mmCIF file of C-alpha atoms in Angstrom:
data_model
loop_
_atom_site.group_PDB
_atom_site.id
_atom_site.type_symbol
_atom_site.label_atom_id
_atom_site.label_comp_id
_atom_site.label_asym_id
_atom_site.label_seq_id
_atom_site.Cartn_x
_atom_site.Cartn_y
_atom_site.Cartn_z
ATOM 1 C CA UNK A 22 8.263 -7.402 17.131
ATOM 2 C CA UNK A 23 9.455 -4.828 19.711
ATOM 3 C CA UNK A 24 9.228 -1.150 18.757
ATOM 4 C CA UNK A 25 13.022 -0.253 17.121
ATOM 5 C CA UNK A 26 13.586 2.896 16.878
ATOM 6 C CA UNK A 27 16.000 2.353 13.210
ATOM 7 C CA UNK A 28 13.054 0.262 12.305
ATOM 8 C CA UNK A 29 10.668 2.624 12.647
ATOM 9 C CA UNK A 30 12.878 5.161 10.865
ATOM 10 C CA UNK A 31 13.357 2.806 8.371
ATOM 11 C CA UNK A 32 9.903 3.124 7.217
ATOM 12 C CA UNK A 33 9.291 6.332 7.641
ATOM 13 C CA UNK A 34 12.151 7.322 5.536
ATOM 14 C CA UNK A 35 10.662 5.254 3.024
ATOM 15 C CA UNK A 36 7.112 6.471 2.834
ATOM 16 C CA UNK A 37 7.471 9.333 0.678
ATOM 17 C CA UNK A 38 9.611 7.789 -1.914
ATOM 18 C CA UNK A 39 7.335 5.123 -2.036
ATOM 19 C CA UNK A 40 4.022 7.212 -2.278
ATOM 20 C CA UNK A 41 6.146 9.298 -5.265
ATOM 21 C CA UNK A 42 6.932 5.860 -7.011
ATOM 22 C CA UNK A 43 3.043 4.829 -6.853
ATOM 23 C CA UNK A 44 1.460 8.573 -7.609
ATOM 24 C CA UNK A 45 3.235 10.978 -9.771
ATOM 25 C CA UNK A 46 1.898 11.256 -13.299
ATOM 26 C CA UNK A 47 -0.892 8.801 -12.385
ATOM 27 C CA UNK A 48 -3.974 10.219 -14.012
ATOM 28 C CA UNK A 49 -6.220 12.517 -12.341
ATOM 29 C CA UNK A 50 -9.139 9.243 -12.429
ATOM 30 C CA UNK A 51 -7.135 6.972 -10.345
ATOM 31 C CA UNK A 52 -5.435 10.350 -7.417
ATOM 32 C CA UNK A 53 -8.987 11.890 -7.488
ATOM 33 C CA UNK A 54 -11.366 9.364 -7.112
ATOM 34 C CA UNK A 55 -12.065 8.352 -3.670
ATOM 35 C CA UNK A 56 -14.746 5.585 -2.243
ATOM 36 C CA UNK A 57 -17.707 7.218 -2.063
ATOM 37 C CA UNK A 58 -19.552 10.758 0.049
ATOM 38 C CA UNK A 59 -17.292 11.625 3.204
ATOM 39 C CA UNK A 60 -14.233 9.632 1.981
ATOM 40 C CA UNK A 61 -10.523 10.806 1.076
ATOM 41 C CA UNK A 62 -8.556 11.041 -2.631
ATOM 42 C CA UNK A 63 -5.053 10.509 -2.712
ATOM 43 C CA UNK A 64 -4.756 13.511 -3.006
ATOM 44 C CA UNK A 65 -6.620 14.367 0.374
ATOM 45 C CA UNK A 66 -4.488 11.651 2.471
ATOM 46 C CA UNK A 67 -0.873 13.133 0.981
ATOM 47 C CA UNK A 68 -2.084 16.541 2.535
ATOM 48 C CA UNK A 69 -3.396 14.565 5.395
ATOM 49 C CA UNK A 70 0.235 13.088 5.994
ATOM 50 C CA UNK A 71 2.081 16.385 5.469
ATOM 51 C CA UNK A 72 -1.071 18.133 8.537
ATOM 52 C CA UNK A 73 0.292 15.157 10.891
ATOM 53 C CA UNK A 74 4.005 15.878 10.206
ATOM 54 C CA UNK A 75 3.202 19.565 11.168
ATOM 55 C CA UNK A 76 0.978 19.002 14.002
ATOM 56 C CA UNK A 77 1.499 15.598 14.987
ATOM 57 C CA UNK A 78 4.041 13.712 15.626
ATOM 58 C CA UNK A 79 7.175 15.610 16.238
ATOM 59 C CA UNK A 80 5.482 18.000 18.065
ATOM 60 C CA UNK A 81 3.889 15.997 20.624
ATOM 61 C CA UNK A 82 7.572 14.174 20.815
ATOM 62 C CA UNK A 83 8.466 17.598 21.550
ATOM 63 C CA UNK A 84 6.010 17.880 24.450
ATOM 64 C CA UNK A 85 6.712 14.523 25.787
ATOM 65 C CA UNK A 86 10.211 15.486 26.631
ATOM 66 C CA UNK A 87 9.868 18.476 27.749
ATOM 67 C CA UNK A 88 6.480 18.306 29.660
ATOM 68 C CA UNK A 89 6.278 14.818 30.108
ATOM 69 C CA UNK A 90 2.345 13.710 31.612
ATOM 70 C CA UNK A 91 1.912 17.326 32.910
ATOM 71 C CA UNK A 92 0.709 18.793 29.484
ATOM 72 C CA UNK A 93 -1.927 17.232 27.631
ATOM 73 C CA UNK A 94 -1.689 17.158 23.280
ATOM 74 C CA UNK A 95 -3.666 19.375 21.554
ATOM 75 C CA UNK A 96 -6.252 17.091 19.584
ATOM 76 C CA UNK A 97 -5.523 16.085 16.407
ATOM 77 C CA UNK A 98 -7.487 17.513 13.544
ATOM 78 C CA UNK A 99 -7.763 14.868 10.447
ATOM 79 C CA UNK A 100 -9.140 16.948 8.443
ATOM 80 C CA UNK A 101 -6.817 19.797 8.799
ATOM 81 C CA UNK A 102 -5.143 19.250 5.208
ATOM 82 C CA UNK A 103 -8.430 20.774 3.771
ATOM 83 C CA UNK A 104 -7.650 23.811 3.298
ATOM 84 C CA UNK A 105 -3.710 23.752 3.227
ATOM 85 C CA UNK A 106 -4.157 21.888 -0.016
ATOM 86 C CA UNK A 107 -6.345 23.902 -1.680
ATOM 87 C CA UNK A 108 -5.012 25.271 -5.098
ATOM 88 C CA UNK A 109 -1.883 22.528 -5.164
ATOM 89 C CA UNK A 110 -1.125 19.878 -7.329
ATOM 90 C CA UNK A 111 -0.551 16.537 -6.069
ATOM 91 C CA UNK A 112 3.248 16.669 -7.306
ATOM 92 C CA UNK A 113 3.390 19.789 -5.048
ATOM 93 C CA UNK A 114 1.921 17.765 -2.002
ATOM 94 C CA UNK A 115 4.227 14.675 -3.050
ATOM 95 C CA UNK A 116 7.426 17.088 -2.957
ATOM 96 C CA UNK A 117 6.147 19.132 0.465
ATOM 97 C CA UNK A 118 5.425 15.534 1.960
ATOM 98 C CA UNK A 119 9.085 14.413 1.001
ATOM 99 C CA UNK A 120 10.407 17.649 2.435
ATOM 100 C CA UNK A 121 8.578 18.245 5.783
ATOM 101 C CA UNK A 122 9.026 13.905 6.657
ATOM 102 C CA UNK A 123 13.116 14.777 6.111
ATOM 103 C CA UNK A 124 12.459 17.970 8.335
ATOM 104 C CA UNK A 125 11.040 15.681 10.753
ATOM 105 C CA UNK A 126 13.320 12.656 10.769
ATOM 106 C CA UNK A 127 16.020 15.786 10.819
ATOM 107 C CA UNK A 128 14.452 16.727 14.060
ATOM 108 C CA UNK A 129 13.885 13.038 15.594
ATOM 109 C CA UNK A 130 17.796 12.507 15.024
ATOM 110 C CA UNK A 131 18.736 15.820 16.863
ATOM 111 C CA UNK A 132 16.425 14.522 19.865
ATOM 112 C CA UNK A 133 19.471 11.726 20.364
ATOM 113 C CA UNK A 134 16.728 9.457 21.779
ATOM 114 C CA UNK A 135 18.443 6.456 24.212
ATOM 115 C CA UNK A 136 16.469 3.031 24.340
ATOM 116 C CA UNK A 137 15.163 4.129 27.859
ATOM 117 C CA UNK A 138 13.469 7.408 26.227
ATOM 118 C CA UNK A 139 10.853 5.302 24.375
ATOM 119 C CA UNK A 140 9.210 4.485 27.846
ATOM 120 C CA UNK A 141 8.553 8.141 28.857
ATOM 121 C CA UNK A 142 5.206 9.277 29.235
ATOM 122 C CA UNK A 143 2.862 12.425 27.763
ATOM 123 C CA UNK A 144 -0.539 12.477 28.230
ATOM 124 C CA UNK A 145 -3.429 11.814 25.053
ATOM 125 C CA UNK A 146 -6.619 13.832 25.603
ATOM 126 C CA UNK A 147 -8.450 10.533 24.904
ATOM 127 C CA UNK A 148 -6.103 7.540 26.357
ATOM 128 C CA UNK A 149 -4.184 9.249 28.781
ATOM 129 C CA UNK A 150 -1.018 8.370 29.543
ATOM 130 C CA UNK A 151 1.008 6.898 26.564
ATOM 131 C CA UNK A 152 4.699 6.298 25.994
ATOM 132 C CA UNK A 153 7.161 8.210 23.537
ATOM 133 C CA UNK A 154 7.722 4.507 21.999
ATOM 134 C CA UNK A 155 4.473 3.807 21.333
ATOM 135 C CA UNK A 156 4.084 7.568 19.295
ATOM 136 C CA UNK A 157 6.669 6.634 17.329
ATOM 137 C CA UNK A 158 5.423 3.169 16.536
ATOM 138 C CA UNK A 159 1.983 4.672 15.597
ATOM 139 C CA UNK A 160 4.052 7.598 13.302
ATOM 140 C CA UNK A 161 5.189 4.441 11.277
ATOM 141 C CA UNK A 162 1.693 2.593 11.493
ATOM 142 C CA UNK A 163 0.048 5.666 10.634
ATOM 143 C CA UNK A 164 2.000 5.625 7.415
ATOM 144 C CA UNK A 165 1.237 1.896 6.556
ATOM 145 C CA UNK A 166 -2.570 2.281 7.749
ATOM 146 C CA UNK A 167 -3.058 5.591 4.613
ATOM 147 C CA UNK A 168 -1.023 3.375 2.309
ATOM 148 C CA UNK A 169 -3.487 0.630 2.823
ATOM 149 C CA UNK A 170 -6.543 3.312 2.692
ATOM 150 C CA UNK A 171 -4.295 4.180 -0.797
ATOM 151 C CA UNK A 172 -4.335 0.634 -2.011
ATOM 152 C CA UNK A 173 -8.245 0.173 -1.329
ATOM 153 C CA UNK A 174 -9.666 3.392 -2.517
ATOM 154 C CA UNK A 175 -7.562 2.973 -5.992
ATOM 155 C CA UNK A 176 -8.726 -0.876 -6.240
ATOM 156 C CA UNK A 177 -12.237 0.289 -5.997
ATOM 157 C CA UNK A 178 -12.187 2.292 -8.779
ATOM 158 C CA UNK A 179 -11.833 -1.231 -10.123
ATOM 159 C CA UNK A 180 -14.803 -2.983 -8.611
ATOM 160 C CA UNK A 181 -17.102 -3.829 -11.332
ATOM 161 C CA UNK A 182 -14.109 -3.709 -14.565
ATOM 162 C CA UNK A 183 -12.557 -7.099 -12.705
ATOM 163 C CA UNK A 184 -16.058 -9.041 -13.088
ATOM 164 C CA UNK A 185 -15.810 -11.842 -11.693
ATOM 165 C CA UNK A 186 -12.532 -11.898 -10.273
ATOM 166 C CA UNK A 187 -13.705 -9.422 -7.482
ATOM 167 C CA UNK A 188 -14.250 -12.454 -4.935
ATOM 168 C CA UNK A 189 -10.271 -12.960 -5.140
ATOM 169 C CA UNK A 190 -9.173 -9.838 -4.656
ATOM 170 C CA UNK A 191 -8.880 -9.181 -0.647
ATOM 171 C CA UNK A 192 -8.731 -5.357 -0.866
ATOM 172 C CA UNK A 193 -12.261 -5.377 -2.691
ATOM 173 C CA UNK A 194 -13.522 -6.842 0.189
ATOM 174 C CA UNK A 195 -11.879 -5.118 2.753
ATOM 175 C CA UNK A 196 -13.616 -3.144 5.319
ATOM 176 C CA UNK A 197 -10.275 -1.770 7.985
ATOM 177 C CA UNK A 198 -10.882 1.956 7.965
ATOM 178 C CA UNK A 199 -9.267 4.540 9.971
ATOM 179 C CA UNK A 200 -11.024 6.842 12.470
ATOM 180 C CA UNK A 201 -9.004 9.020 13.361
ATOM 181 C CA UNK A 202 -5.099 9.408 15.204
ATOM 182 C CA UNK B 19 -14.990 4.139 -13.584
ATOM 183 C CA UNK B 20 -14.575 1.873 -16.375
ATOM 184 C CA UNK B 21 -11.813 0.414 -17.608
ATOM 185 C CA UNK B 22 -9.492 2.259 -19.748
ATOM 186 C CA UNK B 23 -6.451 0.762 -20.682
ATOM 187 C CA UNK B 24 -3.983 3.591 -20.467
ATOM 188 C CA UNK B 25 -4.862 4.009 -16.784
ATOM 189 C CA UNK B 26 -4.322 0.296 -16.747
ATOM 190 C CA UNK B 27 -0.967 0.506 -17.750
ATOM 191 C CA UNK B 28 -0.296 3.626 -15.774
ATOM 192 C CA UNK B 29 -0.547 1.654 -12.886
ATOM 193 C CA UNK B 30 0.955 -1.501 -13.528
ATOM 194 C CA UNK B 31 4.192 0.183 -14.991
ATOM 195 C CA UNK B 32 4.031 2.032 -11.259
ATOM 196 C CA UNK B 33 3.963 -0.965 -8.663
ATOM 197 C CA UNK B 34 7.622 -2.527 -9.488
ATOM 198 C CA UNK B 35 9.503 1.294 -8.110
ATOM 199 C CA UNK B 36 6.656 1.698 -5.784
ATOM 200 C CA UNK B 37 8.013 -1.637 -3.964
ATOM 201 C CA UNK B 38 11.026 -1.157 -4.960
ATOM 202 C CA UNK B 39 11.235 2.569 -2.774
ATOM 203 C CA UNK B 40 8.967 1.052 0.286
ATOM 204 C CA UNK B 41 11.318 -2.382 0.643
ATOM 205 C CA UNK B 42 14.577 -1.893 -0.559
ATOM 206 C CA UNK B 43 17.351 -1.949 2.470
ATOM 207 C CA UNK B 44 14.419 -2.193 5.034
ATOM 208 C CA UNK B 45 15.456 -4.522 7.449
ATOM 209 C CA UNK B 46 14.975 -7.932 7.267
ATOM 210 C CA UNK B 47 13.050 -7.718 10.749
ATOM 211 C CA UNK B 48 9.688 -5.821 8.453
ATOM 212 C CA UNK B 49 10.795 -8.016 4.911
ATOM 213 C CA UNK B 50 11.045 -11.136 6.465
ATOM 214 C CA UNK B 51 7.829 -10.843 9.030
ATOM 215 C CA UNK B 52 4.573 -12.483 8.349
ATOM 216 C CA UNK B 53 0.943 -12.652 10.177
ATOM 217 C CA UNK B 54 1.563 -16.220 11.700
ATOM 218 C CA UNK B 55 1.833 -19.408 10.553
ATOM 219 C CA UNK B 56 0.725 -19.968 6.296
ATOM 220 C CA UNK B 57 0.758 -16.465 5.675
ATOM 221 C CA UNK B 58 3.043 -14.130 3.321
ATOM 222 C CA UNK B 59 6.071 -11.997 4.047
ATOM 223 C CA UNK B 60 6.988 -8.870 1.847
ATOM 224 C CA UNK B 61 9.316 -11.543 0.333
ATOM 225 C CA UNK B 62 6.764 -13.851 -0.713
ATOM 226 C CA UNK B 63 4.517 -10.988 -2.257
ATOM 227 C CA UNK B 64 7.346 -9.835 -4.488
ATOM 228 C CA UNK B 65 8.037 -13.389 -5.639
ATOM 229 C CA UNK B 66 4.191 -14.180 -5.976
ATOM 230 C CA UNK B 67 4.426 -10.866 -8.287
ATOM 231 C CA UNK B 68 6.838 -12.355 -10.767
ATOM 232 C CA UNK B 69 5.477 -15.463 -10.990
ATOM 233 C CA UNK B 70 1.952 -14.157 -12.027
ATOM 234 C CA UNK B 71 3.912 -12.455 -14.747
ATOM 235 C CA UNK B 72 5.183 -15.479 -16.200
ATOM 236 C CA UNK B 73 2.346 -17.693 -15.958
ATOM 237 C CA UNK B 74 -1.053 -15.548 -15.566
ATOM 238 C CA UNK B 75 -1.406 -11.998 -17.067
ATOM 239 C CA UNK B 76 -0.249 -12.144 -20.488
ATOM 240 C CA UNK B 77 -0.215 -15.731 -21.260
ATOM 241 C CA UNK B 78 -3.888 -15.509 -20.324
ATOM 242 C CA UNK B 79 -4.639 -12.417 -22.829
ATOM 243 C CA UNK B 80 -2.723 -14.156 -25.161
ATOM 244 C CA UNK B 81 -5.182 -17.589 -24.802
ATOM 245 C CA UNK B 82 -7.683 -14.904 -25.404
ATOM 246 C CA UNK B 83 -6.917 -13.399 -28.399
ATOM 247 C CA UNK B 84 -5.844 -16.574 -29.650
ATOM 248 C CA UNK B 85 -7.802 -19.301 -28.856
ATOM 249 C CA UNK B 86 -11.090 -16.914 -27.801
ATOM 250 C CA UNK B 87 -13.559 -19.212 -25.228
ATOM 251 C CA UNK B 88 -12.324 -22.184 -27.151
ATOM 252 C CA UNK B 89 -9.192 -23.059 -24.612
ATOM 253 C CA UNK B 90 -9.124 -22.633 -21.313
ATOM 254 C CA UNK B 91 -6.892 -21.353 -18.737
ATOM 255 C CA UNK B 92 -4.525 -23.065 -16.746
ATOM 256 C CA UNK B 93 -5.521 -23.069 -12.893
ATOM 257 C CA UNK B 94 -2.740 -20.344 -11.414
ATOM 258 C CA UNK B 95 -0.557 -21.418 -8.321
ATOM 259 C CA UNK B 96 -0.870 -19.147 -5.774
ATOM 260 C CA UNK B 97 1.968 -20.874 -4.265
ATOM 261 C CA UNK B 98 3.694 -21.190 -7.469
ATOM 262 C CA UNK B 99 6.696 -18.417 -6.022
ATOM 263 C CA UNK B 100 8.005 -20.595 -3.208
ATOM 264 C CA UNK B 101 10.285 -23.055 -4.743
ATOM 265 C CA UNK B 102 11.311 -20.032 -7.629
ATOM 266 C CA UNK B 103 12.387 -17.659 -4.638
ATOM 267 C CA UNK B 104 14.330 -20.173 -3.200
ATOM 268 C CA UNK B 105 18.377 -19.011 -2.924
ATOM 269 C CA UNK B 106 17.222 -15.137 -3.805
ATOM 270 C CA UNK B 107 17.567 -11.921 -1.856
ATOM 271 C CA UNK B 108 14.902 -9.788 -1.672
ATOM 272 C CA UNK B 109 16.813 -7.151 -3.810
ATOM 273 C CA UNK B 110 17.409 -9.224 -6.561
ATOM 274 C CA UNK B 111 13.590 -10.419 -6.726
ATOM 275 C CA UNK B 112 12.439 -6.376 -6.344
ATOM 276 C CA UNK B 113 15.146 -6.602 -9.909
ATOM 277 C CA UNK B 114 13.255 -9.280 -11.291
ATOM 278 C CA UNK B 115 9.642 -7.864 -10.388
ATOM 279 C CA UNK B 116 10.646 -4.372 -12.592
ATOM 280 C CA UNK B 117 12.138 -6.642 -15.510
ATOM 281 C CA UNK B 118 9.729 -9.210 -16.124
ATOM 282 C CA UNK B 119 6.876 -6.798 -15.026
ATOM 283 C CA UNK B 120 8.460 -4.077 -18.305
ATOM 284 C CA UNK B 121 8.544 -7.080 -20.416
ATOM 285 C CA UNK B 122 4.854 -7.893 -19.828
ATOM 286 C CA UNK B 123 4.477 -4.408 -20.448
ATOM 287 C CA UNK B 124 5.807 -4.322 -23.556
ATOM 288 C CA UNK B 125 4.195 -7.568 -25.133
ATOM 289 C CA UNK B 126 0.709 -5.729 -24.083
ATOM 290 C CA UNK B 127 1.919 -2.785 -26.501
ATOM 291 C CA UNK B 128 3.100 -5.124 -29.189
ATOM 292 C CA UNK B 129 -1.033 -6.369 -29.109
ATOM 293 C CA UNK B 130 -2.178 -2.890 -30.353
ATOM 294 C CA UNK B 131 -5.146 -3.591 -28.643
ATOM 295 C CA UNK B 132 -8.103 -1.299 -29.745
ATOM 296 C CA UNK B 133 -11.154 -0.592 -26.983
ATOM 297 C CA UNK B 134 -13.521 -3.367 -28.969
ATOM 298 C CA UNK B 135 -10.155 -5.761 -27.870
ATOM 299 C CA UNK B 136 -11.365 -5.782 -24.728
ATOM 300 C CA UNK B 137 -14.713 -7.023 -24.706
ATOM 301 C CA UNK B 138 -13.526 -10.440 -26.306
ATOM 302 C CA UNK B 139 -13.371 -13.597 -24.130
ATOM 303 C CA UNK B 140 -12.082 -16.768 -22.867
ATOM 304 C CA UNK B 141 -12.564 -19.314 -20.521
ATOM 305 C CA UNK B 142 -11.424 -19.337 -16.573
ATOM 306 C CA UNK B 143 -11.584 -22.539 -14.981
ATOM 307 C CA UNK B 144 -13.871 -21.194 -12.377
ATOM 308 C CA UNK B 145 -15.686 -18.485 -14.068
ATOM 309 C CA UNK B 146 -16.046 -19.760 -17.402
ATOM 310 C CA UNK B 147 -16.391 -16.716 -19.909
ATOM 311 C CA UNK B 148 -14.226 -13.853 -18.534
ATOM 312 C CA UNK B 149 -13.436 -10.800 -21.086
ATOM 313 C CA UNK B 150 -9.935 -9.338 -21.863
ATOM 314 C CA UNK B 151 -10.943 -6.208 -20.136
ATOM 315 C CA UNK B 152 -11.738 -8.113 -16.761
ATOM 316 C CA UNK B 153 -8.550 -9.601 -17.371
ATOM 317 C CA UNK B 154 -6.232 -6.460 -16.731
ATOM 318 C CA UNK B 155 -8.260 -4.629 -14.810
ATOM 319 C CA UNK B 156 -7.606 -7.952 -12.572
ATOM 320 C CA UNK B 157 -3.752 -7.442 -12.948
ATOM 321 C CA UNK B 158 -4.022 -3.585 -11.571
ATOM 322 C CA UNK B 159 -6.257 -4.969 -9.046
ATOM 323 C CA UNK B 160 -4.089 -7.517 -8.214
ATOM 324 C CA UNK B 161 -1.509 -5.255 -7.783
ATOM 325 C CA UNK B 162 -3.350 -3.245 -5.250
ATOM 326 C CA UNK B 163 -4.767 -6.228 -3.339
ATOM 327 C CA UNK B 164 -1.127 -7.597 -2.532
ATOM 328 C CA UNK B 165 0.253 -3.621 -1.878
ATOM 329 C CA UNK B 166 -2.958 -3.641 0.491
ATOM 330 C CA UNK B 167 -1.789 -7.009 1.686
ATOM 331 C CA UNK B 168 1.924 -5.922 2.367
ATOM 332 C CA UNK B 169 0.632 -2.571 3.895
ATOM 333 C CA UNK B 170 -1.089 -4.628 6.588
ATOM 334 C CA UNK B 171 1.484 -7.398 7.342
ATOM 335 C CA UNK B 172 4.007 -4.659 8.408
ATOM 336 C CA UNK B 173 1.867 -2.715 10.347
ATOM 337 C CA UNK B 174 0.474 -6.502 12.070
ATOM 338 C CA UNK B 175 4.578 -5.998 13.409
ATOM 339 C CA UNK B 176 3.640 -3.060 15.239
ATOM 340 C CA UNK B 177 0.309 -3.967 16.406
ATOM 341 C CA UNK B 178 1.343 -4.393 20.646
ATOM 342 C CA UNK B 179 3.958 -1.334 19.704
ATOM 343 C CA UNK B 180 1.507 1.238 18.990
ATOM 344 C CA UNK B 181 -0.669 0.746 22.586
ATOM 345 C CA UNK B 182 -3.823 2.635 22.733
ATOM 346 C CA UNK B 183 -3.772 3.770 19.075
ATOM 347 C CA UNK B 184 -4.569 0.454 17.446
ATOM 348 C CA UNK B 185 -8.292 1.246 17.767
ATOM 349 C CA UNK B 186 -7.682 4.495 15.555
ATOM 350 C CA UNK B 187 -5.307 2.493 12.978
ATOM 351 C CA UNK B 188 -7.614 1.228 10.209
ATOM 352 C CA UNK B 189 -5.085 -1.376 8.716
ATOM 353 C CA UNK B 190 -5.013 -3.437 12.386
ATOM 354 C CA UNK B 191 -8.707 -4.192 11.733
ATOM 355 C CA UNK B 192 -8.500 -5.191 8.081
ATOM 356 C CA UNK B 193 -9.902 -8.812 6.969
ATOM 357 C CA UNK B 194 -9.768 -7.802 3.334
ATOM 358 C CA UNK B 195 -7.308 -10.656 3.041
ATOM 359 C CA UNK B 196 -6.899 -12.532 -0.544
ATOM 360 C CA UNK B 197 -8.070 -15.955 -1.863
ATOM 361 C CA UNK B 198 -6.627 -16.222 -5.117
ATOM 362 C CA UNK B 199 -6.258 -14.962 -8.736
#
């Protein structure tokens, strides 16, 4: 499926309210267990989503338009939401996630992007040149690649309590994990 | 973590509005999209959903606490949805999902299970002697596996869209994909 741009809004739109649904009032064992040493909480990759809305995604927009290839983005930190969470709650991070994604969808609107604008170009520090379009498409994949992280790292709390049932379920035996974006 | 059954429930009683806020009035272009030929769309998850309801989760405890390892289980159709599905928009199935999925809910109540509950067993087909307590910690699991599953069939839609960044998008390499339950 081609990149869309109401498509990709669409999701992203979505994300929060859907992260809300599947996380508020869920006890502390299932939002602060993660999957082992060196691996994120739900809590961690909420904060991690509201670092990329901050740092990522509309601001390198931002640059693409204005700079085009001539200005490289600023790396992205992933582990940047370490120390903005610190001391919150996770139904603070779900409301500040909700907030700064309509902040940015607010901002993506006001950009008044045409079909054409998708195939400008900015420059990555590690691919070089990429397109506005495929940003965008990777803002909405981005989303969909922490809400499978989500999925996982809450069915492995779950590992041994299924017994034998653990060779049907997929996400037991999954091994996609993120690097980095 | 071991089982508990309050975080159990916690989670089950959170998947039907989770859904319900990721796939409600997203275009048919992400609901209707699969990952090539004989595998699921969002659609088909939410239908496979509410027919596990019917036929596996609580008509298997109830074998359990009735019958013990003396009866046991029918096989469950992992196809079982397609023919049920058949005629319905994805709204009203997200509908049926919360419904069915409360009413489960609320049989598992009327059991008054106590902790000892859920070391007594039955009889899978495969298995043979499975406890209660594998039992629902299978139908949170199962939860998870398909929200994993739906997670990476919409981002497989954006797979050429994102360019370069599908190496840093964990979700694009998954093969955590589901047998059956």
């Amino acid at each position: 499926m081609r990149q869309d741009l109401s498509r990709t809004v669409a999701l992203l739109e979505r994300t929060p309210t859907a992260l809300n649904a599947l996380l508020r009032g869920l006890p502390e064992a299932w939002t602060l267990a993660n999957e082992g040493a060196g691996t994120w909480t739900a809590f961690d990759i909420v904060g991690h989503l509201i670092h990329a809305e901050h740092t990522d995604w509309i601001p390198r927009a931002t640059m693409i338009l204005e700079h085009g290839e001539s200005e490289t983005f600023k790396p992205f930190n992933r582990e940047g939401q370490n120390e903005k969470s610190q001391g919150k709650s996770l139904p603070q991070l779900l409301d500040e996630f909700a907030a700064v994604r309509a902040a940015s969808l607010s901002r993506l609107r006001a950009m008044n992007l045409e079909p054409g604008d998708l195939d400008r170009r900015g420059r990555h520090p590690n691919f070089g040149p990429v397109t506005l379009g495929q940003l965008l498409a990777t803002w909405a994949a981005h989303d969909l690649t922490h809400l499978h992280q989500l999925s996982r790292l809450l069915a492995y709390q779950y590992r041994e309590a299924v017994g034998p049932w653990k060779v049907f379920l997929g996400v037991l035996q999954c091994d996609g994990h993120s690097s980095a974006a």
